[in-house]
mmCIF file of C-alpha atoms and ligand atoms in Angstrom:
data_model
loop_
_atom_site.group_PDB
_atom_site.id
_atom_site.type_symbol
_atom_site.label_atom_id
_atom_site.label_comp_id
_atom_site.label_asym_id
_atom_site.label_seq_id
_atom_site.Cartn_x
_atom_site.Cartn_y
_atom_site.Cartn_z
ATOM 1 C CA UNK H 25 116.462 130.341 42.199
ATOM 2 C CA UNK H 26 119.276 129.922 39.694
ATOM 3 C CA UNK H 27 120.450 126.753 37.890
ATOM 4 C CA UNK H 28 123.083 126.273 40.477
ATOM 5 C CA UNK H 29 120.826 126.261 43.484
ATOM 6 C CA UNK H 30 119.424 123.053 44.955
ATOM 7 C CA UNK H 31 115.791 123.079 46.092
ATOM 8 C CA UNK H 32 115.416 121.752 49.609
ATOM 9 C CA UNK H 33 111.776 122.577 50.181
ATOM 10 C CA UNK H 34 109.683 124.226 47.515
ATOM 11 C CA UNK H 35 106.133 125.453 48.239
ATOM 12 C CA UNK H 36 105.584 127.454 45.053
ATOM 13 C CA UNK H 37 103.026 129.761 46.594
ATOM 14 C CA UNK H 38 104.296 130.796 50.022
ATOM 15 C CA UNK H 39 107.870 129.855 50.854
ATOM 16 C CA UNK H 40 110.955 128.095 49.533
ATOM 17 C CA UNK H 41 114.477 127.285 50.709
ATOM 18 C CA UNK H 42 117.199 126.675 48.419
ATOM 19 C CA UNK H 43 120.884 125.777 49.006
ATOM 20 C CA UNK H 44 123.232 127.791 46.960
ATOM 21 C CA UNK H 45 125.990 125.897 45.302
ATOM 22 C CA UNK H 46 129.318 126.779 46.858
ATOM 23 C CA UNK H 47 132.834 126.276 45.670
ATOM 24 C CA UNK H 48 133.284 123.607 48.358
ATOM 25 C CA UNK H 49 131.020 121.297 50.294
ATOM 26 C CA UNK H 50 130.551 122.083 54.012
ATOM 27 C CA UNK H 51 132.891 119.164 54.856
ATOM 28 C CA UNK H 52 135.657 120.459 52.551
ATOM 29 C CA UNK H 53 135.300 123.981 53.912
ATOM 30 C CA UNK H 54 135.529 122.749 57.509
ATOM 31 C CA UNK H 55 138.610 120.731 56.550
ATOM 32 C CA UNK H 56 140.194 123.756 54.940
ATOM 33 C CA UNK H 57 139.298 126.111 57.797
ATOM 34 C CA UNK H 58 140.716 123.729 60.373
ATOM 35 C CA UNK H 59 143.897 123.111 58.449
ATOM 36 C CA UNK H 60 144.433 126.789 57.982
ATOM 37 C CA UNK H 61 143.066 128.179 61.247
ATOM 38 C CA UNK H 62 144.683 125.768 63.722
ATOM 39 C CA UNK H 63 148.001 126.367 62.160
ATOM 40 C CA UNK H 64 147.802 130.151 62.801
ATOM 41 C CA UNK H 65 149.466 131.824 65.714
ATOM 42 C CA UNK H 66 147.212 132.265 67.683
ATOM 43 C CA UNK H 67 145.048 129.423 66.379
ATOM 44 C CA UNK H 68 141.605 130.606 65.132
ATOM 45 C CA UNK H 69 138.472 129.425 63.299
ATOM 46 C CA UNK H 70 135.801 131.294 61.273
ATOM 47 C CA UNK H 71 132.644 131.952 63.236
ATOM 48 C CA UNK H 72 130.275 130.137 60.905
ATOM 49 C CA UNK H 73 131.030 126.848 62.702
ATOM 50 C CA UNK H 74 129.321 128.175 65.856
ATOM 51 C CA UNK H 75 125.902 127.833 64.277
ATOM 52 C CA UNK H 76 125.024 124.181 64.178
ATOM 53 C CA UNK H 77 121.530 123.321 65.524
ATOM 54 C CA UNK H 78 122.689 123.614 69.208
ATOM 55 C CA UNK H 79 124.780 126.642 68.577
ATOM 56 C CA UNK H 80 121.808 128.437 66.931
ATOM 57 C CA UNK H 81 119.582 127.588 70.001
ATOM 58 C CA UNK H 82 122.250 128.918 72.316
ATOM 59 C CA UNK H 83 122.652 132.075 70.311
ATOM 60 C CA UNK H 84 118.902 132.623 70.611
ATOM 61 C CA UNK H 85 119.268 132.399 74.342
ATOM 62 C CA UNK H 86 122.108 134.882 74.263
ATOM 63 C CA UNK H 87 119.805 137.440 72.598
ATOM 64 C CA UNK H 88 117.538 137.163 75.652
ATOM 65 C CA UNK H 89 120.237 137.474 78.347
ATOM 66 C CA UNK H 90 119.977 140.408 80.729
ATOM 67 C CA UNK H 91 123.584 141.347 80.006
ATOM 68 C CA UNK H 92 123.125 141.173 76.191
ATOM 69 C CA UNK H 93 121.810 144.566 75.474
ATOM 70 C CA UNK H 94 122.323 144.743 71.624
ATOM 71 C CA UNK H 95 119.279 142.785 70.676
ATOM 72 C CA UNK H 96 116.880 144.783 72.894
ATOM 73 C CA UNK H 97 118.405 148.045 71.769
ATOM 74 C CA UNK H 98 118.252 147.114 68.073
ATOM 75 C CA UNK H 99 114.688 146.162 68.530
ATOM 76 C CA UNK H 100 113.883 149.531 69.885
ATOM 77 C CA UNK H 101 115.571 151.266 67.087
ATOM 78 C CA UNK H 102 113.809 149.214 64.502
ATOM 79 C CA UNK H 103 110.469 149.873 66.165
ATOM 80 C CA UNK H 104 111.177 153.609 66.086
ATOM 81 C CA UNK H 105 112.329 153.627 62.554
ATOM 82 C CA UNK H 106 110.460 150.936 60.726
ATOM 83 C CA UNK H 107 107.942 153.272 59.016
ATOM 84 C CA UNK H 108 110.719 155.538 57.972
ATOM 85 C CA UNK H 109 112.712 152.700 56.563
ATOM 86 C CA UNK H 110 109.690 151.569 54.537
ATOM 87 C CA UNK H 111 109.152 155.083 53.162
ATOM 88 C CA UNK H 112 112.772 155.964 52.490
ATOM 89 C CA UNK H 113 113.607 152.692 50.690
ATOM 90 C CA UNK H 114 110.348 151.941 48.947
ATOM 91 C CA UNK H 115 111.601 148.450 48.805
ATOM 92 C CA UNK H 116 109.419 145.524 47.587
ATOM 93 C CA UNK H 117 112.143 142.986 48.512
ATOM 94 C CA UNK H 118 113.760 142.627 51.867
ATOM 95 C CA UNK H 119 116.972 140.575 51.856
ATOM 96 C CA UNK H 120 118.454 139.592 55.180
ATOM 97 C CA UNK H 121 121.985 138.411 55.408
ATOM 98 C CA UNK H 122 122.952 136.143 58.468
ATOM 99 C CA UNK H 123 119.165 136.222 59.303
ATOM 100 C CA UNK H 124 119.085 133.601 62.066
ATOM 101 C CA UNK H 125 115.554 133.500 63.557
ATOM 102 C CA UNK H 126 114.615 136.774 61.841
ATOM 103 C CA UNK H 127 112.901 137.664 65.122
ATOM 104 C CA UNK H 128 113.668 141.468 65.091
ATOM 105 C CA UNK H 129 113.156 141.633 61.346
ATOM 106 C CA UNK H 130 109.477 141.025 61.834
ATOM 107 C CA UNK H 131 109.251 144.563 62.960
ATOM 108 C CA UNK H 132 110.274 145.522 59.424
ATOM 109 C CA UNK H 133 108.102 142.785 57.821
ATOM 110 C CA UNK H 134 105.148 144.212 59.619
ATOM 111 C CA UNK H 135 105.830 147.732 58.510
ATOM 112 C CA UNK H 136 106.392 146.578 54.929
ATOM 113 C CA UNK H 137 103.204 144.462 54.774
ATOM 114 C CA UNK H 138 101.213 147.379 55.989
ATOM 115 C CA UNK H 139 102.048 149.031 52.654
ATOM 116 C CA UNK H 140 101.725 146.103 50.308
ATOM 117 C CA UNK H 141 103.144 142.685 49.237
ATOM 118 C CA UNK H 142 106.739 141.859 49.997
ATOM 119 C CA UNK H 143 109.368 139.288 48.971
ATOM 120 C CA UNK H 144 111.378 138.280 51.976
ATOM 121 C CA UNK H 145 114.690 136.632 51.194
ATOM 122 C CA UNK H 146 116.570 135.559 54.349
ATOM 123 C CA UNK H 147 120.033 134.066 53.890
ATOM 124 C CA UNK H 148 122.021 132.083 56.488
ATOM 125 C CA UNK H 149 124.461 129.233 56.796
ATOM 126 C CA UNK H 150 122.360 127.455 59.356
ATOM 127 C CA UNK H 151 119.748 125.418 57.501
ATOM 128 C CA UNK H 152 117.607 124.439 60.507
ATOM 129 C CA UNK H 153 117.113 127.833 61.814
ATOM 130 C CA UNK H 154 116.548 129.307 58.328
ATOM 131 C CA UNK H 155 113.876 126.840 57.450
ATOM 132 C CA UNK H 156 112.130 127.373 60.777
ATOM 133 C CA UNK H 157 112.181 131.148 60.304
ATOM 134 C CA UNK H 158 111.033 130.968 56.705
ATOM 135 C CA UNK H 159 108.078 128.742 57.577
ATOM 136 C CA UNK H 160 107.061 130.936 60.527
ATOM 137 C CA UNK H 161 107.239 134.229 58.571
ATOM 138 C CA UNK H 162 105.211 132.716 55.712
ATOM 139 C CA UNK H 163 102.589 131.382 58.120
ATOM 140 C CA UNK H 164 102.438 134.733 60.018
ATOM 141 C CA UNK H 165 102.276 137.240 57.165
ATOM 142 C CA UNK H 166 99.995 136.319 54.256
ATOM 143 C CA UNK H 167 101.285 139.231 52.224
ATOM 144 C CA UNK H 168 104.844 137.926 52.225
ATOM 145 C CA UNK H 169 106.461 135.425 49.925
ATOM 146 C CA UNK H 170 109.567 133.900 51.502
ATOM 147 C CA UNK H 171 112.567 132.842 49.413
ATOM 148 C CA UNK H 172 115.231 131.602 51.784
ATOM 149 C CA UNK H 173 118.754 130.700 50.690
ATOM 150 C CA UNK H 174 121.237 128.628 52.561
ATOM 151 C CA UNK H 175 124.532 130.354 51.645
ATOM 152 C CA UNK H 176 127.664 131.698 53.113
ATOM 153 C CA UNK H 177 128.000 135.413 52.895
ATOM 154 C CA UNK H 178 131.806 135.125 52.890
ATOM 155 C CA UNK H 179 131.419 133.265 49.641
ATOM 156 C CA UNK H 180 128.666 134.553 47.333
ATOM 157 C CA UNK H 181 125.999 137.242 47.629
ATOM 158 C CA UNK H 182 124.960 137.456 44.011
ATOM 159 C CA UNK H 183 122.473 137.032 42.551
ATOM 160 C CA UNK H 184 120.370 138.864 45.089
ATOM 161 C CA UNK H 185 116.692 137.966 45.175
ATOM 162 C CA UNK H 186 113.945 140.367 44.042
ATOM 163 C CA UNK H 187 113.750 143.379 41.860
ATOM 164 C CA UNK H 188 116.983 145.218 41.223
ATOM 165 C CA UNK H 189 116.538 148.833 42.501
ATOM 166 C CA UNK H 190 113.730 147.935 44.801
ATOM 167 C CA UNK H 191 115.627 145.927 47.405
ATOM 168 C CA UNK H 192 116.514 146.609 50.991
ATOM 169 C CA UNK H 193 119.477 144.522 52.151
ATOM 170 C CA UNK H 194 119.578 144.179 55.976
ATOM 171 C CA UNK H 195 122.546 143.101 57.978
ATOM 172 C CA UNK H 196 121.603 143.189 61.600
ATOM 173 C CA UNK H 197 122.679 142.052 65.026
ATOM 174 C CA UNK H 198 126.182 143.537 64.898
ATOM 175 C CA UNK H 199 127.384 140.852 62.540
ATOM 176 C CA UNK H 200 129.333 143.363 60.572
ATOM 177 C CA UNK H 201 131.470 143.718 63.720
ATOM 178 C CA UNK H 202 132.288 140.021 63.600
ATOM 179 C CA UNK H 203 134.285 140.746 60.308
ATOM 180 C CA UNK H 204 137.830 142.086 60.643
ATOM 181 C CA UNK H 205 138.756 145.142 58.391
ATOM 182 C CA UNK H 206 139.904 142.810 55.668
ATOM 183 C CA UNK H 207 136.824 140.751 55.857
ATOM 184 C CA UNK H 208 134.654 143.861 55.784
ATOM 185 C CA UNK H 209 136.447 145.120 52.746
ATOM 186 C CA UNK H 210 135.774 141.779 50.875
ATOM 187 C CA UNK H 211 132.111 141.717 52.101
ATOM 188 C CA UNK H 212 131.490 145.303 50.874
ATOM 189 C CA UNK H 213 133.167 144.650 47.523
ATOM 190 C CA UNK H 214 130.852 141.621 46.922
ATOM 191 C CA UNK H 215 127.862 143.549 48.138
ATOM 192 C CA UNK H 216 128.563 146.484 45.921
ATOM 193 C CA UNK H 217 128.888 144.184 42.934
ATOM 194 C CA UNK H 218 125.548 142.479 43.773
ATOM 195 C CA UNK H 219 123.567 145.634 44.436
ATOM 196 C CA UNK H 220 121.841 147.695 41.794
ATOM 197 C CA UNK H 221 121.219 151.401 41.704
ATOM 198 C CA UNK H 222 118.255 152.254 43.994
ATOM 199 C CA UNK H 223 118.896 149.271 46.340
ATOM 200 C CA UNK H 224 119.350 150.178 49.969
ATOM 201 C CA UNK H 225 121.453 148.698 52.709
ATOM 202 C CA UNK H 226 120.569 148.651 56.364
ATOM 203 C CA UNK H 227 123.325 147.809 58.982
ATOM 204 C CA UNK H 228 122.985 147.323 62.671
ATOM 205 C CA UNK H 229 126.196 147.939 64.372
ATOM 206 C CA UNK H 230 127.254 148.364 67.994
ATOM 207 C CA UNK H 231 129.194 151.335 69.435
ATOM 208 C CA UNK H 232 132.101 151.407 71.764
ATOM 209 C CA UNK H 233 131.090 151.715 75.332
ATOM 210 C CA UNK H 234 132.104 150.959 78.866
ATOM 211 C CA UNK H 235 134.405 147.863 78.637
ATOM 212 C CA UNK H 236 132.870 146.378 81.838
ATOM 213 C CA UNK H 237 129.496 146.474 80.142
ATOM 214 C CA UNK H 238 130.837 145.045 76.947
ATOM 215 C CA UNK H 239 132.639 142.160 78.657
ATOM 216 C CA UNK H 240 129.475 141.299 80.636
ATOM 217 C CA UNK H 241 127.512 141.117 77.320
ATOM 218 C CA UNK H 242 129.902 138.466 76.104
ATOM 219 C CA UNK H 243 130.577 136.678 79.445
ATOM 220 C CA UNK H 244 127.080 136.377 81.013
ATOM 221 C CA UNK H 245 126.579 135.156 84.598
ATOM 222 C CA UNK H 246 124.438 132.177 83.513
ATOM 223 C CA UNK H 247 127.184 130.836 81.353
ATOM 224 C CA UNK H 248 125.250 130.680 78.135
ATOM 225 C CA UNK H 249 127.948 132.566 76.095
ATOM 226 C CA UNK H 250 130.511 130.152 77.561
ATOM 227 C CA UNK H 251 128.460 127.172 76.384
ATOM 228 C CA UNK H 252 128.049 128.790 72.990
ATOM 229 C CA UNK H 253 131.834 129.294 72.652
ATOM 230 C CA UNK H 254 132.656 125.790 73.799
ATOM 231 C CA UNK H 255 130.118 124.270 71.435
ATOM 232 C CA UNK H 256 132.593 125.061 68.608
ATOM 233 C CA UNK H 257 134.909 122.305 70.078
ATOM 234 C CA UNK H 258 131.907 119.883 70.005
ATOM 235 C CA UNK H 259 131.231 120.813 66.288
ATOM 236 C CA UNK H 260 134.883 119.992 65.516
ATOM 237 C CA UNK H 261 134.820 116.764 67.383
ATOM 238 C CA UNK H 262 131.639 115.535 65.905
ATOM 239 C CA UNK H 263 132.121 116.672 62.239
ATOM 240 C CA UNK H 264 135.739 115.547 62.093
ATOM 241 C CA UNK H 265 135.464 112.553 64.410
ATOM 242 C CA UNK H 266 138.301 114.145 66.311
ATOM 243 C CA UNK H 267 140.021 112.317 69.199
ATOM 244 C CA UNK H 268 141.291 114.065 72.234
ATOM 245 C CA UNK H 269 138.941 117.009 71.901
ATOM 246 C CA UNK H 270 136.545 117.746 74.821
ATOM 247 C CA UNK H 271 134.623 121.011 75.231
ATOM 248 C CA UNK H 272 135.148 120.629 79.055
ATOM 249 C CA UNK H 273 138.956 121.079 78.581
ATOM 250 C CA UNK H 274 138.330 124.721 77.446
ATOM 251 C CA UNK H 275 137.535 127.861 79.402
ATOM 252 C CA UNK H 276 135.611 130.698 77.803
ATOM 253 C CA UNK H 277 137.370 134.067 77.869
ATOM 254 C CA UNK H 278 135.880 137.326 76.698
ATOM 255 C CA UNK H 279 138.425 140.278 76.516
ATOM 256 C CA UNK H 280 138.271 143.910 75.490
ATOM 257 C CA UNK H 281 140.975 144.708 72.986
ATOM 258 C CA UNK H 282 141.097 148.512 73.185
ATOM 259 C CA UNK H 283 143.597 148.912 70.411
ATOM 260 C CA UNK H 284 141.455 147.065 67.903
ATOM 261 C CA UNK H 285 138.237 148.289 69.534
ATOM 262 C CA UNK H 286 136.761 144.886 69.759
ATOM 263 C CA UNK H 287 135.589 142.240 72.144
ATOM 264 C CA UNK H 288 137.512 139.044 71.536
ATOM 265 C CA UNK H 289 136.188 135.542 72.387
ATOM 266 C CA UNK H 290 138.833 133.013 73.191
ATOM 267 C CA UNK H 291 138.960 129.386 74.329
ATOM 268 C CA UNK H 292 141.715 128.741 76.743
ATOM 269 C CA UNK H 293 142.979 125.178 77.248
ATOM 270 C CA UNK H 294 142.553 124.198 80.959
ATOM 271 C CA UNK H 295 144.769 121.242 80.399
ATOM 272 C CA UNK H 296 147.232 120.111 77.793
ATOM 273 C CA UNK H 297 145.223 119.370 74.597
ATOM 274 C CA UNK H 298 146.403 116.814 72.121
ATOM 275 C CA UNK H 299 143.816 116.402 69.310
ATOM 276 C CA UNK H 300 143.926 114.094 66.369
ATOM 277 C CA UNK H 301 141.860 114.585 63.247
ATOM 278 C CA UNK H 302 142.070 111.158 61.570
ATOM 279 C CA UNK H 303 140.065 112.205 58.400
ATOM 280 C CA UNK H 304 142.520 115.067 57.856
ATOM 281 C CA UNK H 305 145.565 113.237 58.966
ATOM 282 C CA UNK H 306 146.317 116.136 61.249
ATOM 283 C CA UNK H 307 147.298 116.549 64.858
ATOM 284 C CA UNK H 308 146.962 119.695 66.936
ATOM 285 C CA UNK H 309 148.414 120.610 70.350
ATOM 286 C CA UNK H 310 147.534 123.416 72.600
ATOM 287 C CA UNK H 311 149.359 123.560 76.017
ATOM 288 C CA UNK H 312 147.476 124.388 79.216
ATOM 289 C CA UNK H 313 147.000 128.140 79.360
ATOM 290 C CA UNK H 314 147.236 128.639 75.676
ATOM 291 C CA UNK H 315 144.337 130.203 73.740
ATOM 292 C CA UNK H 316 142.427 129.973 70.535
ATOM 293 C CA UNK H 317 140.616 133.029 69.077
ATOM 294 C CA UNK H 318 137.067 132.116 68.207
ATOM 295 C CA UNK H 319 135.233 135.453 67.516
ATOM 296 C CA UNK H 320 135.694 139.195 67.404
ATOM 297 C CA UNK H 321 132.980 141.735 67.946
ATOM 298 C CA UNK H 322 134.127 145.050 66.742
ATOM 299 C CA UNK H 323 132.634 148.174 68.489
ATOM 300 C CA UNK H 324 132.435 151.125 66.193
ATOM 301 C CA UNK H 325 132.973 154.765 66.926
ATOM 302 C CA UNK H 326 131.152 157.756 65.497
ATOM 303 C CA UNK H 327 133.018 161.065 65.885
ATOM 304 C CA UNK H 328 131.578 163.688 63.645
ATOM 305 C CA UNK H 329 128.299 161.848 63.850
ATOM 306 C CA UNK H 330 126.383 164.578 62.233
ATOM 307 C CA UNK H 331 128.119 163.951 58.987
ATOM 308 C CA UNK H 332 127.655 160.289 58.847
ATOM 309 C CA UNK H 333 124.667 158.423 57.388
ATOM 310 C CA UNK H 334 124.006 156.440 60.456
ATOM 311 C CA UNK H 335 121.259 156.127 62.847
ATOM 312 C CA UNK H 336 122.532 155.989 66.441
ATOM 313 C CA UNK H 337 120.676 154.692 69.393
ATOM 314 C CA UNK H 338 120.970 157.040 72.385
ATOM 315 C CA UNK H 339 120.902 154.927 75.507
ATOM 316 C CA UNK H 340 123.190 152.088 74.817
ATOM 317 C CA UNK H 341 124.839 153.501 71.795
ATOM 318 C CA UNK H 342 123.828 150.609 69.604
ATOM 319 C CA UNK H 343 123.874 152.008 66.274
ATOM 320 C CA UNK H 344 122.297 152.289 63.625
ATOM 321 C CA UNK H 345 121.072 152.243 60.384
ATOM 322 C CA UNK H 346 123.271 152.897 57.358
ATOM 323 C CA UNK H 347 121.355 152.949 54.151
ATOM 324 C CA UNK H 348 123.246 153.085 50.995
ATOM 325 C CA UNK H 349 122.531 152.590 47.412
ATOM 326 C CA UNK H 350 124.990 152.294 44.631
ATOM 327 C CA UNK H 351 127.502 155.014 43.799
ATOM 328 C CA UNK H 352 130.337 156.774 45.365
ATOM 329 C CA UNK H 353 130.442 158.510 48.777
ATOM 330 C CA UNK H 354 133.258 159.609 50.911
ATOM 331 C CA UNK H 355 133.220 160.568 54.498
ATOM 332 C CA UNK H 356 135.749 162.691 56.373
ATOM 333 C CA UNK H 357 138.223 160.434 57.843
ATOM 334 C CA UNK H 358 136.943 159.548 61.346
ATOM 335 C CA UNK H 359 135.511 156.437 62.849
ATOM 336 C CA UNK H 360 135.266 152.920 61.590
ATOM 337 C CA UNK H 361 131.809 153.220 60.227
ATOM 338 C CA UNK H 362 132.907 156.118 58.058
ATOM 339 C CA UNK H 363 135.669 153.892 56.882
ATOM 340 C CA UNK H 364 133.069 151.280 56.090
ATOM 341 C CA UNK H 365 131.208 153.816 53.960
ATOM 342 C CA UNK H 366 134.427 154.603 52.239
ATOM 343 C CA UNK H 367 134.848 150.961 51.508
ATOM 344 C CA UNK H 368 131.529 151.306 49.675
ATOM 345 C CA UNK H 369 133.286 153.635 47.479
ATOM 346 C CA UNK H 370 130.940 156.541 47.507
ATOM 347 C CA UNK H 371 131.648 160.110 46.648
ATOM 348 C CA UNK H 372 131.477 163.240 48.806
ATOM 349 C CA UNK H 373 128.865 164.731 46.576
ATOM 350 C CA UNK H 374 126.441 162.004 47.734
ATOM 351 C CA UNK H 375 126.769 163.228 51.236
ATOM 352 C CA UNK H 376 124.871 166.264 50.139
ATOM 353 C CA UNK H 377 121.938 164.013 49.418
ATOM 354 C CA UNK H 378 121.751 162.815 52.962
ATOM 355 C CA UNK H 379 118.488 163.682 54.617
ATOM 356 C CA UNK H 380 117.845 163.573 58.367
ATOM 357 C CA UNK H 381 114.603 162.145 59.475
ATOM 358 C CA UNK H 382 112.421 164.643 61.254
ATOM 359 C CA UNK H 383 112.285 164.595 65.042
ATOM 360 C CA UNK H 384 115.628 163.095 65.520
ATOM 361 C CA UNK H 385 117.347 163.696 68.874
ATOM 362 C CA UNK H 386 120.923 165.031 69.117
ATOM 363 C CA UNK H 387 122.470 161.664 69.474
ATOM 364 C CA UNK H 388 119.816 159.915 67.463
ATOM 365 C CA UNK H 389 120.582 160.743 63.893
ATOM 366 C CA UNK H 390 118.995 159.014 60.987
ATOM 367 C CA UNK H 391 120.421 159.728 57.601
ATOM 368 C CA UNK H 392 119.701 157.948 54.472
ATOM 369 C CA UNK H 393 121.365 158.007 51.181
ATOM 370 C CA UNK H 394 119.725 157.469 47.872
ATOM 371 C CA UNK H 395 121.864 157.727 44.935
HETATM 372 N N1 LIG T 28 120.605 138.556 62.443
HETATM 373 C C1 LIG T 28 120.349 137.736 63.636
HETATM 374 C C2 LIG T 28 121.334 136.700 63.959
HETATM 375 C C3 LIG T 28 122.753 137.180 64.277
HETATM 376 S S1 LIG T 28 123.850 135.801 64.697
HETATM 377 C C4 LIG T 28 120.212 138.725 64.784
HETATM 378 O O1 LIG T 28 120.412 139.944 64.614
HETATM 379 O O2 LIG T 28 120.007 138.362 65.952
HETATM 380 C C5 LIG T 28 124.673 135.652 63.223
HETATM 381 C C6 LIG T 28 123.992 134.841 62.190
HETATM 382 O O3 LIG T 28 124.765 134.824 60.997
HETATM 383 C C7 LIG T 28 123.672 133.364 62.538
HETATM 384 O O4 LIG T 28 122.308 133.040 62.239
HETATM 385 C C8 LIG T 28 124.663 132.548 61.736
HETATM 386 O O5 LIG T 28 124.075 131.280 61.399
HETATM 387 C C9 LIG T 28 124.780 133.402 60.471
HETATM 388 N N2 LIG T 28 126.155 133.310 59.894
HETATM 389 C C10 LIG T 28 127.335 133.293 60.522
HETATM 390 N N3 LIG T 28 128.438 133.230 59.565
HETATM 391 C C11 LIG T 28 127.729 133.301 58.388
HETATM 392 C C12 LIG T 28 128.257 133.208 57.041
HETATM 393 N N4 LIG T 28 129.557 133.170 56.833
HETATM 394 N N5 LIG T 28 127.381 133.248 56.014
HETATM 395 C C13 LIG T 28 125.967 133.342 56.240
HETATM 396 N N6 LIG T 28 125.473 133.364 57.533
HETATM 397 C C14 LIG T 28 126.389 133.329 58.582
HETATM 398 N N1 LIG T 29 126.949 139.434 66.197
HETATM 399 C C1 LIG T 29 126.918 139.058 67.623
HETATM 400 C C2 LIG T 29 127.779 140.115 68.340
HETATM 401 O O1 LIG T 29 128.873 140.309 68.012
HETATM 402 C C3 LIG T 29 127.490 137.615 67.787
HETATM 403 C C4 LIG T 29 127.775 137.254 69.137
HETATM 404 C C5 LIG T 29 127.054 137.605 70.245
HETATM 405 C C6 LIG T 29 128.679 136.255 69.663
HETATM 406 N N2 LIG T 29 127.515 136.949 71.385
HETATM 407 C C7 LIG T 29 128.403 136.122 71.070
HETATM 408 C C8 LIG T 29 129.664 135.515 68.933
HETATM 409 C C9 LIG T 29 129.297 135.242 71.754
HETATM 410 C C10 LIG T 29 130.352 134.654 69.755
HETATM 411 C C11 LIG T 29 130.242 134.533 71.037
HETATM 412 O O2 LIG T 29 127.292 140.701 69.295
#
């Protein structure tokens, strides 16, 4: 905890949750996001506003949907690789960004505690889900101290909790794909600045696959994803006391954008929408049939896989583990993930230090990078 953090709950021995001071309050940020985003063509809003209490519950339901393969696949990969990850990183702190319920993360927590004590530092914008996860993890694993931080990863990552050089930073659930290339760039710049030599990074990303399968994963037959998407309208209505905004006036659309290699989530106006935001002195109109972009989920590609420090799941092609420490690395130019690594500013020499895990299958490569 730093001088600028505010303690929300503090149980000195087992777990704590603090709110990191941000440049704006949540209300100011929402106001700024709405002013900026709704004026864009097409209108858009940052994804952080999905995850109020109801949104977080709906997202948890999404992870269990038959059509939503990524959570199951990532769980399998983590199970298969947990012991490796512990051995390779030697971390004594596990930091999780956008941690949500940290359900899958428990696979790593179990593997780490089998080795010794661990500091677990989850970080999320959603205070309810974070507090719940922190308490549950502390209660379940006596060897773990939990230091949770309510923070926006778009804003600040530093200071990272734990011992510099002995940290593993996990960014799971394909959340990296929810950032556009510019957002990824900014994210990695901040991360690079916050990380110390010897720290490792673990990223779960999803690979491009059959568009029909992708669209189904983001437009399930039970309508949970549609409810999640429309909840954004309810958040706007409630938080800004908006008039003329009704979630029922919007239709959920999930579309594959082949050019950008991403699933896009849209809300299409089913009727003419005329919204008023009295607290912002703002009006917003969306004609019937017009759409607002609410989320992107980039699907990565891994040509030249054998040269890339990525672990790839075979069946569904959900990636992967990229572990990076500080220092330069450069991949050959191919594939967005390689581009991500380049954004991390690593040098080609470091590629030589890649090591593959034993027993990897052809399409199941695990590489790790220690610099
Ligand atoms: N890691 C979990 C949850 C992924 S959903 C999993 O793999 O299933 C994305 C999570 O990131 C949500 O818990 C959401 O509250 C959080 N989140 C979204 N935008 C964020 C931001 N800008 N900063 C911090 N957390 C954010
Ligand atoms: N990180 C998740 C993903 O891209 C987020 C997500 C899953 C999501 N389903 C969604 C975001 C539906 C918005 C709407 O897979």
